[in-house]
Coordinates of N, CA and C in Angstrom, one line a residue:
V1 N 151.1 103.9 103.5 CA 150.0 103.6 102.6 C 150.2 104.5 101.4
L2 N 150.1 103.8 100.2 CA 150.2 104.5 98.9 C 148.8 105.0 98.5
S3 N 148.8 106.2 97.9 CA 147.5 106.7 97.4 C 147.8 107.4 96.1
A4 N 146.8 107.5 95.3 CA 146.9 108.1 94.0 C 146.0 109.4 93.9
E5 N 146.5 110.4 93.1 CA 145.8 111.6 93.0 C 146.0 112.1 91.6
S6 N 144.9 112.6 91.0 CA 145.0 113.1 89.6 C 145.6 114.5 89.6
L7 N 146.4 114.8 88.6 CA 147.0 116.1 88.4 C 146.4 116.8 87.2
S8 N 146.1 118.1 87.4 CA 145.4 118.8 86.3 C 146.5 119.6 85.5
I9 N 147.1 118.9 84.5 CA 148.1 119.5 83.7 C 147.6 119.5 82.2
N10 N 147.7 120.7 81.6 CA 147.3 120.8 80.2 C 148.2 120.1 79.3
K11 N 147.8 119.0 78.6 CA 148.6 118.3 77.8 C 149.1 119.0 76.5
D12 N 148.4 120.1 76.2 CA 148.8 120.9 75.0 C 150.2 121.5 75.2
F13 N 150.6 121.6 76.4 CA 152.0 122.2 76.7 C 153.1 121.1 76.6
L14 N 152.7 119.9 76.3 CA 153.7 118.8 76.3 C 153.8 118.2 74.9
A15 N 154.9 117.6 74.6 CA 155.1 116.9 73.4 C 155.3 115.4 73.6
K16 N 156.5 115.0 74.1 CA 156.8 113.6 74.4 C 157.7 113.5 75.7
P17 N 157.0 113.6 76.8 CA 157.7 113.6 78.1 C 158.6 112.4 78.3
E18 N 159.8 112.6 78.7 CA 160.8 111.5 79.0 C 160.9 111.2 80.5
K19 N 160.9 112.3 81.3 CA 161.1 112.1 82.8 C 160.3 113.2 83.5
I20 N 159.9 112.9 84.7 CA 159.3 114.0 85.5 C 160.0 114.0 86.9
Y21 N 160.1 115.2 87.5 CA 160.7 115.4 88.8 C 159.8 116.3 89.6
C22 N 159.5 116.0 90.8 CA 158.7 116.8 91.7 C 159.6 117.5 92.7
Y23 N 159.4 118.8 93.0 CA 160.1 119.5 94.0 C 159.1 120.5 94.7
D24 N 158.8 120.2 96.0 CA 157.7 120.9 96.6 C 156.4 120.8 95.8
S25 N 155.9 122.0 95.4 CA 154.6 122.0 94.6 C 154.9 122.0 93.1
L26 N 156.2 122.0 92.7 CA 156.6 122.1 91.3 C 156.8 120.8 90.6
L27 N 156.4 120.8 89.4 CA 156.6 119.6 88.5 C 157.5 119.9 87.3
F28 N 158.7 119.3 87.2 CA 159.6 119.5 86.1 C 159.3 118.4 85.1
V29 N 159.0 118.7 83.9 CA 158.8 117.7 82.9 C 159.9 117.8 81.8
W30 N 160.8 116.7 81.8 CA 161.8 116.7 80.8 C 161.2 116.3 79.4
D31 N 161.1 117.2 78.5 CA 160.3 117.1 77.3 C 160.9 118.0 76.2
S32 N 161.9 117.5 75.6 CA 162.6 118.3 74.6 C 161.8 118.6 73.3
H33 N 161.5 119.9 73.1 CA 160.8 120.3 71.9 C 160.9 121.8 71.8
N34 N 160.7 122.3 70.6 CA 160.6 123.8 70.4 C 161.9 124.5 70.9
G35 N 163.0 123.8 70.8 CA 164.3 124.4 71.2 C 164.6 124.5 72.6
Q36 N 163.8 123.8 73.5 CA 164.0 123.8 74.9 C 163.8 122.4 75.5
L37 N 164.4 122.2 76.7 CA 164.5 120.9 77.2 C 163.4 120.5 78.3
C38 N 162.9 121.5 79.0 CA 162.1 121.2 80.2 C 160.9 122.2 80.3
S39 N 159.8 121.6 80.8 CA 158.6 122.4 81.1 C 158.4 122.5 82.6
L40 N 157.9 123.6 83.1 CA 157.7 123.7 84.6 C 156.2 124.0 84.9
F41 N 155.6 123.2 85.8 CA 154.2 123.4 86.2 C 154.2 123.4 87.8
N42 N 153.1 124.0 88.2 CA 152.7 123.8 89.6 C 151.6 122.6 89.6
Y43 N 152.0 121.5 90.2 CA 151.1 120.3 90.0 C 149.9 120.4 91.0
L44 N 149.9 121.4 91.9 CA 148.7 121.5 92.8 C 147.6 122.4 92.1
T45 N 148.1 123.4 91.4 CA 147.1 124.3 90.7 C 147.0 124.1 89.2
G46 N 148.0 123.4 88.6 CA 148.0 123.2 87.2 C 148.6 124.4 86.5
Q47 N 149.1 125.4 87.2 CA 149.7 126.5 86.5 C 150.9 126.1 85.7
Y48 N 151.0 126.6 84.5 CA 152.1 126.4 83.6 C 153.0 127.6 83.6
Y49 N 154.2 127.5 84.0 CA 155.2 128.6 84.1 C 155.9 128.8 82.8
G50 N 156.1 127.8 82.0 CA 156.7 127.9 80.7 C 157.8 126.9 80.5
R51 N 158.7 127.1 79.5 CA 159.8 126.2 79.2 C 161.1 126.9 79.4
F52 N 162.1 126.1 79.8 CA 163.5 126.6 80.0 C 164.5 125.6 79.6
A53 N 165.8 126.0 79.7 CA 166.9 125.2 79.3 C 167.0 125.1 77.7
T54 N 167.5 126.2 77.1 CA 167.5 126.3 75.7 C 168.6 125.4 75.1
L55 N 168.2 124.8 74.0 CA 169.1 123.9 73.3 C 170.1 124.8 72.5
G56 N 171.4 124.4 72.4 CA 172.4 125.2 71.6 C 173.7 125.0 72.2
N57 N 174.7 125.8 71.7 CA 176.1 125.7 72.1 C 176.5 127.0 72.7
G58 N 175.6 128.0 73.0 CA 176.0 129.2 73.6 C 176.3 129.1 75.1
P59 N 176.7 130.2 75.7 CA 177.1 130.2 77.1 C 176.0 129.8 78.1
S60 N 174.8 130.1 77.8 CA 173.6 129.7 78.6 C 172.7 128.7 78.0
E61 N 173.3 127.9 77.0 CA 172.5 126.9 76.3 C 173.1 125.5 76.6
F62 N 172.3 124.5 76.2 CA 172.6 123.1 76.6 C 172.5 122.2 75.3
A63 N 173.5 121.3 75.2 CA 173.5 120.4 74.1 C 172.5 119.2 74.3
L64 N 172.1 118.5 73.2 CA 171.4 117.3 73.4 C 172.2 116.3 74.2
G65 N 171.5 115.5 75.0 CA 172.2 114.6 75.9 C 172.3 115.1 77.3
T66 N 171.9 116.4 77.5 CA 171.9 117.0 78.8 C 170.8 116.4 79.7
I67 N 171.2 116.1 81.0 CA 170.2 115.6 81.9 C 170.1 116.6 83.1
G68 N 169.0 116.5 83.8 CA 168.7 117.4 84.9 C 168.0 116.8 86.1
Y69 N 168.1 117.5 87.2 CA 167.3 117.0 88.4 C 167.3 118.1 89.5
P70 N 166.2 118.2 90.3 CA 166.2 119.2 91.3 C 166.8 118.7 92.6
N71 N 167.4 119.6 93.4 CA 168.0 119.2 94.6 C 168.3 120.5 95.5
Q72 N 167.8 120.5 96.7 CA 168.1 121.6 97.6 C 168.0 123.0 97.0
G73 N 166.8 123.3 96.4 CA 166.6 124.6 95.9 C 167.2 124.9 94.6
K74 N 167.9 124.0 94.0 CA 168.5 124.2 92.7 C 168.0 123.1 91.7
F75 N 168.0 123.5 90.4 CA 167.8 122.5 89.3 C 169.1 122.4 88.6
Y76 N 169.7 121.3 88.7 CA 171.0 121.1 88.1 C 170.9 120.4 86.7
L77 N 171.7 120.9 85.8 CA 171.8 120.2 84.5 C 173.3 119.9 84.2
S78 N 173.5 118.7 83.5 CA 174.8 118.3 83.2 C 174.8 117.5 81.9
N79 N 175.9 117.6 81.2 CA 176.2 116.9 80.0 C 177.5 116.3 80.0
Y80 N 177.6 115.0 80.0 CA 178.9 114.3 80.1 C 179.7 114.4 78.9
I81 N 179.1 114.7 77.7 CA 179.8 114.8 76.5 C 180.5 116.1 76.3
T82 N 179.8 117.2 76.6 CA 180.4 118.5 76.5 C 181.1 119.0 77.8
G83 N 180.8 118.3 78.9 CA 181.4 118.7 80.2 C 180.8 120.0 80.7
H84 N 179.5 120.2 80.4 CA 178.8 121.4 80.8 C 177.9 121.1 82.0
I85 N 178.2 121.8 83.2 CA 177.3 121.6 84.3 C 176.8 123.0 84.8
A86 N 175.5 123.1 85.0 CA 175.0 124.4 85.4 C 173.8 124.2 86.3
Q87 N 173.3 125.3 86.9 CA 172.2 125.2 87.8 C 171.3 126.4 87.6
Y88 N 170.0 126.2 87.9 CA 169.0 127.2 88.0 C 168.6 127.3 89.5
D89 N 168.4 128.5 90.0 CA 167.7 128.7 91.3 C 166.2 128.5 91.1
I90 N 165.7 127.5 91.8 CA 164.3 127.1 91.5 C 163.3 128.2 91.9
Q91 N 163.5 128.9 93.0 CA 162.6 130.0 93.3 C 162.6 131.1 92.2
A92 N 163.8 131.4 91.8 CA 164.0 132.5 90.8 C 163.3 132.0 89.5
L93 N 163.5 130.7 89.2 CA 162.9 130.2 87.9 C 161.4 130.2 87.9
S94 N 160.8 129.9 89.1 CA 159.3 129.9 89.2 C 158.8 131.3 89.2
N95 N 159.6 132.3 89.5 CA 159.2 133.7 89.4 C 159.4 134.3 88.0
D96 N 160.4 133.8 87.3 CA 160.7 134.3 86.0 C 161.3 133.1 85.2
I97 N 160.5 132.5 84.3 CA 160.9 131.3 83.6 C 162.1 131.6 82.6
N98 N 162.4 132.9 82.4 CA 163.5 133.3 81.5 C 164.8 133.6 82.4
H99 N 164.7 133.2 83.6 CA 165.9 133.4 84.5 C 167.1 132.6 83.9
K100 N 168.3 133.2 83.9 CA 169.4 132.5 83.3 C 170.1 131.6 84.2
P101 N 170.6 130.5 83.7 CA 171.4 129.5 84.6 C 172.8 130.0 84.9
T102 N 173.3 129.5 86.0 CA 174.7 129.7 86.4 C 175.6 128.6 86.0
T103 N 176.6 128.8 85.2 CA 177.5 127.7 84.8 C 178.5 127.4 86.0
L104 N 178.5 126.1 86.3 CA 179.4 125.7 87.4 C 180.7 125.0 86.9
F105 N 180.6 124.5 85.7 CA 181.8 123.7 85.1 C 181.6 123.6 83.6
R106 N 182.6 123.9 82.9 CA 182.5 123.7 81.4 C 183.9 123.4 80.8
Q107 N 184.3 122.2 80.8 CA 185.6 121.7 80.3 C 185.4 120.3 79.7
V108 N 186.1 120.1 78.7 CA 186.1 118.7 78.1 C 186.9 117.8 79.0
F109 N 186.4 116.6 79.2 CA 187.1 115.7 80.1 C 188.3 115.0 79.4
S110 N 189.2 114.6 80.2 CA 190.4 113.9 79.7 C 190.0 112.6 79.1
D111 N 190.9 112.0 78.3 CA 190.6 110.7 77.7 C 190.4 109.6 78.7
K112 N 190.8 109.8 79.9 CA 190.7 108.8 81.0 C 189.3 108.6 81.4
A113 N 188.5 109.7 81.2 CA 187.1 109.6 81.8 C 186.1 109.4 80.7
F114 N 185.3 108.3 80.8 CA 184.3 107.9 79.8 C 183.0 107.7 80.7
L115 N 182.2 108.8 80.8 CA 181.1 108.9 81.8 C 179.8 108.9 81.1
S116 N 178.8 108.2 81.7 CA 177.4 108.3 81.2 C 176.5 109.1 82.0
S117 N 176.9 109.5 83.2 CA 176.1 110.3 84.1 C 177.0 111.2 84.9
I118 N 176.5 112.4 85.2 CA 177.1 113.4 86.2 C 176.0 113.9 87.1
I119 N 176.3 114.0 88.4 CA 175.4 114.6 89.3 C 176.2 115.5 90.2
P120 N 175.8 116.8 90.2 CA 176.5 117.7 91.2 C 176.1 117.4 92.6
I121 N 177.1 117.4 93.5 CA 176.9 117.2 94.9 C 176.6 118.5 95.6
H122 N 177.4 119.5 95.1 CA 177.1 120.9 95.5 C 177.8 121.8 94.4
D123 N 177.8 123.1 94.6 CA 178.2 124.0 93.5 C 179.6 123.7 92.9
S124 N 180.5 123.1 93.7 CA 181.9 122.9 93.3 C 182.4 121.5 93.3
L125 N 181.5 120.5 93.6 CA 181.9 119.1 93.7 C 180.9 118.3 92.9
F126 N 181.4 117.4 92.0 CA 180.6 116.7 91.1 C 180.9 115.2 91.1
L127 N 179.9 114.3 90.9 CA 180.1 112.9 90.8 C 179.8 112.4 89.4
G128 N 180.8 111.7 88.8 CA 180.6 111.1 87.5 C 180.6 109.6 87.6
A129 N 179.7 108.9 86.8 CA 179.6 107.5 86.8 C 179.9 107.0 85.4
G130 N 180.7 105.9 85.3 CA 181.1 105.3 84.1 C 182.4 104.6 84.2
V131 N 183.4 105.1 83.6 CA 184.7 104.5 83.7 C 185.8 105.6 83.8
Y132 N 186.7 105.4 84.7 CA 187.8 106.4 84.8 C 189.1 105.5 84.9
D133 N 190.0 105.9 84.0 CA 191.3 105.2 83.9 C 191.2 103.7 83.8
L134 N 190.2 103.2 83.1 CA 189.9 101.8 82.8 C 189.9 100.9 84.1
K135 N 189.7 101.5 85.2 CA 189.6 100.7 86.4 C 188.6 101.2 87.5
D136 N 188.2 102.4 87.5 CA 187.3 102.9 88.5 C 185.9 103.2 87.9
Q137 N 184.9 103.0 88.7 CA 183.5 103.2 88.3 C 183.0 104.6 88.5
Y138 N 183.5 105.3 89.6 CA 183.0 106.6 89.9 C 184.2 107.6 90.0
L139 N 183.9 108.8 89.7 CA 184.9 109.9 89.7 C 184.3 111.1 90.4
L140 N 185.0 111.5 91.5 CA 184.6 112.8 92.1 C 185.6 113.8 91.6
F141 N 185.1 115.0 91.1 CA 186.0 116.0 90.7 C 185.4 117.4 91.0
N142 N 186.3 118.4 91.1 CA 185.8 119.7 91.5 C 185.7 120.7 90.3
N143 N 185.3 121.9 90.6 CA 185.1 122.9 89.5 C 186.4 123.4 88.9
R144 N 187.5 122.9 89.4 CA 188.8 123.3 88.8 C 189.4 122.1 88.0
N145 N 188.5 121.1 87.8 CA 188.8 119.9 87.0 C 189.9 119.1 87.7
Q146 N 189.9 119.1 89.0 CA 190.9 118.3 89.7 C 190.1 117.0 90.2
I147 N 190.8 115.9 90.2 CA 190.3 114.6 90.7 C 190.3 114.6 92.2
V148 N 189.2 114.4 92.8 CA 189.1 114.4 94.3 C 189.2 112.9 94.8
D149 N 188.5 112.0 94.1 CA 188.5 110.6 94.5 C 188.0 109.8 93.3
S150 N 188.5 108.5 93.3 CA 188.1 107.5 92.3 C 188.5 106.1 92.8
N151 N 187.8 105.7 93.9 CA 188.3 104.5 94.6 C 187.5 103.2 94.5
I152 N 186.4 103.3 93.8 CA 185.5 102.0 93.6 C 185.8 101.4 92.3
P153 N 186.3 100.2 92.2 CA 186.6 99.6 90.9 C 185.4 99.2 90.1
I154 N 185.6 99.1 88.8 CA 184.6 98.6 87.9 C 184.5 97.0 88.1
Y155 N 183.4 96.4 87.9 CA 183.2 95.0 88.2 C 184.2 94.1 87.4
N156 N 184.6 94.5 86.2 CA 185.4 93.7 85.4 C 186.8 94.3 85.3
K157 N 187.3 94.9 86.3 CA 188.6 95.6 86.3 C 189.7 94.6 85.9
Y158 N 189.6 93.4 86.4 CA 190.8 92.4 86.1 C 190.5 91.5 84.9
D159 N 189.4 91.7 84.2 CA 189.2 91.0 83.0 C 190.2 91.4 81.9
Q160 N 190.5 90.5 81.0 CA 191.4 90.8 79.9 C 190.6 91.2 78.7
S161 N 189.6 92.0 79.0 CA 188.7 92.5 77.9 C 189.3 93.6 77.1
E162 N 188.8 93.8 75.9 CA 189.3 95.0 75.2 C 188.8 96.3 75.8
R163 N 189.5 97.4 75.5 CA 189.2 98.7 76.1 C 187.7 99.1 75.8
A164 N 187.3 98.9 74.6 CA 186.0 99.4 74.1 C 184.9 98.6 74.9
Y165 N 185.1 97.3 75.1 CA 184.1 96.5 75.9 C 184.0 97.0 77.3
K166 N 185.2 97.3 77.9 CA 185.1 97.7 79.3 C 184.4 99.1 79.4
L167 N 184.7 100.0 78.5 CA 184.1 101.3 78.5 C 182.5 101.2 78.4
L168 N 182.1 100.4 77.4 CA 180.7 100.3 77.2 C 179.9 99.5 78.2
A169 N 180.6 98.5 78.8 CA 179.9 97.6 79.7 C 179.7 98.2 81.1
N170 N 180.3 99.4 81.3 CA 180.2 100.0 82.6 C 179.5 101.3 82.6
Q171 N 178.6 101.5 81.6 CA 177.8 102.7 81.5 C 176.4 102.4 82.1
G172 N 175.7 103.4 82.6 CA 174.4 103.1 83.2 C 173.7 104.4 83.6
F173 N 172.9 104.2 84.6 CA 172.0 105.2 85.1 C 172.3 105.6 86.6
L174 N 172.5 106.8 86.8 CA 172.9 107.3 88.2 C 171.8 108.1 88.8
T175 N 171.4 107.9 90.0 CA 170.4 108.7 90.7 C 170.8 109.0 92.1
K176 N 170.2 110.1 92.7 CA 170.6 110.5 94.0 C 169.4 110.6 94.9
A177 N 169.6 110.3 96.2 CA 168.6 110.4 97.2 C 168.3 111.9 97.4
P178 N 167.0 112.3 97.6 CA 166.7 113.7 97.6 C 167.3 114.5 98.8
T179 N 167.5 113.9 99.9 CA 168.0 114.6 101.1 C 169.3 114.2 101.6
S180 N 170.0 113.4 100.9 CA 171.4 112.9 101.4 C 172.3 112.6 100.2
N181 N 173.5 112.5 100.5 CA 174.5 112.1 99.4 C 174.6 110.6 99.3
R182 N 173.5 110.0 99.1 CA 173.4 108.6 98.8 C 173.0 108.4 97.3
F183 N 173.6 107.4 96.7 CA 173.4 107.3 95.2 C 173.1 105.8 94.9
A184 N 172.5 105.6 93.7 CA 172.4 104.3 93.1 C 172.8 104.4 91.7
F185 N 173.5 103.3 91.2 CA 174.0 103.3 89.8 C 173.7 101.9 89.3
A186 N 172.9 101.9 88.2 CA 172.5 100.6 87.6 C 173.1 100.5 86.2
L187 N 173.9 99.5 85.9 CA 174.5 99.3 84.6 C 173.4 99.0 83.6
K188 N 173.6 99.5 82.3 CA 172.6 99.3 81.3 C 172.4 97.8 80.9
Y189 N 173.5 97.1 80.8 CA 173.4 95.8 80.2 C 173.8 94.7 81.2
S190 N 173.4 94.9 82.4 CA 173.8 94.0 83.5 C 172.7 94.1 84.6
Q191 N 172.8 93.2 85.5 CA 171.9 93.2 86.7 C 172.6 93.9 87.9
N192 N 173.8 94.4 87.6 CA 174.6 95.1 88.7 C 174.0 96.4 89.1
V193 N 173.8 96.6 90.4 CA 173.3 97.9 90.9 C 174.2 98.2 92.1
D194 N 174.8 99.4 92.1 CA 175.6 99.8 93.3 C 174.8 100.8 94.1
F195 N 175.0 100.7 95.4 CA 174.4 101.7 96.3 C 175.6 102.2 97.1
F196 N 175.8 103.5 97.1 CA 177.0 104.1 97.8 C 176.7 105.5 98.3
E197 N 177.5 106.0 99.1 CA 177.4 107.4 99.6 C 178.7 108.1 99.6
I198 N 178.6 109.4 99.6 CA 179.8 110.3 99.6 C 179.9 110.8 101.0
I199 N 181.0 110.5 101.7 CA 181.4 111.0 103.0 C 182.8 111.6 103.0
D200 N 182.9 112.8 103.4 CA 184.3 113.5 103.4 C 184.9 113.4 102.1
N201 N 184.2 113.6 101.0 CA 184.7 113.6 99.6 C 185.2 112.3 99.2
K202 N 184.7 111.2 99.7 CA 185.0 109.9 99.3 C 183.8 109.0 99.1
A203 N 183.8 108.2 98.1 CA 182.7 107.3 97.8 C 182.9 106.0 98.6
N204 N 181.8 105.6 99.3 CA 181.8 104.4 100.1 C 180.6 103.5 99.8
M205 N 180.9 102.3 99.5 CA 179.8 101.3 99.2 C 178.9 101.1 100.5
L206 N 177.6 101.0 100.2 CA 176.7 100.7 101.3 C 176.5 99.2 101.5

């Protein structure tokens, strides 16, 4: 049974929210303004902890285009353009909003990888969605920038399309199940939606 409940959040702390994520009693609001990317609330009490994830190019800063999500006690951030992947410990962040993130990966991707989304599976294994080597939709890679797996083909792998078209036609939105390594990826300009899972460091369609 679905039910609705009002949340007591002070709108003065927000500018233009883009996404929200819930983790236990915490509410993460993706809301880029005043030089930071995200606001943190307790949605049960309305407590405002503050803002985190500073915009910039420094060691503990994040470029525009960074995305984030909470998973298993961590809040992960990733940017497929800069190749920057980092995490916050959620408990530490709720105790001290100025808690610094831990960088997990920071390297520019090879020309073979044209990705629109990255989601960390754990601290040293990451999933990218987009196009790899003009033939694969998903890319598993580790924190040493080594390719672990890339075995699911893009839908137009055998088309005689131009490279630019194949790259752009296979970008989309990637999301992860909260308690398992199951994923969904929806292409931006298509009705194609993939559902797959990661087992033994390999992607398998559901």
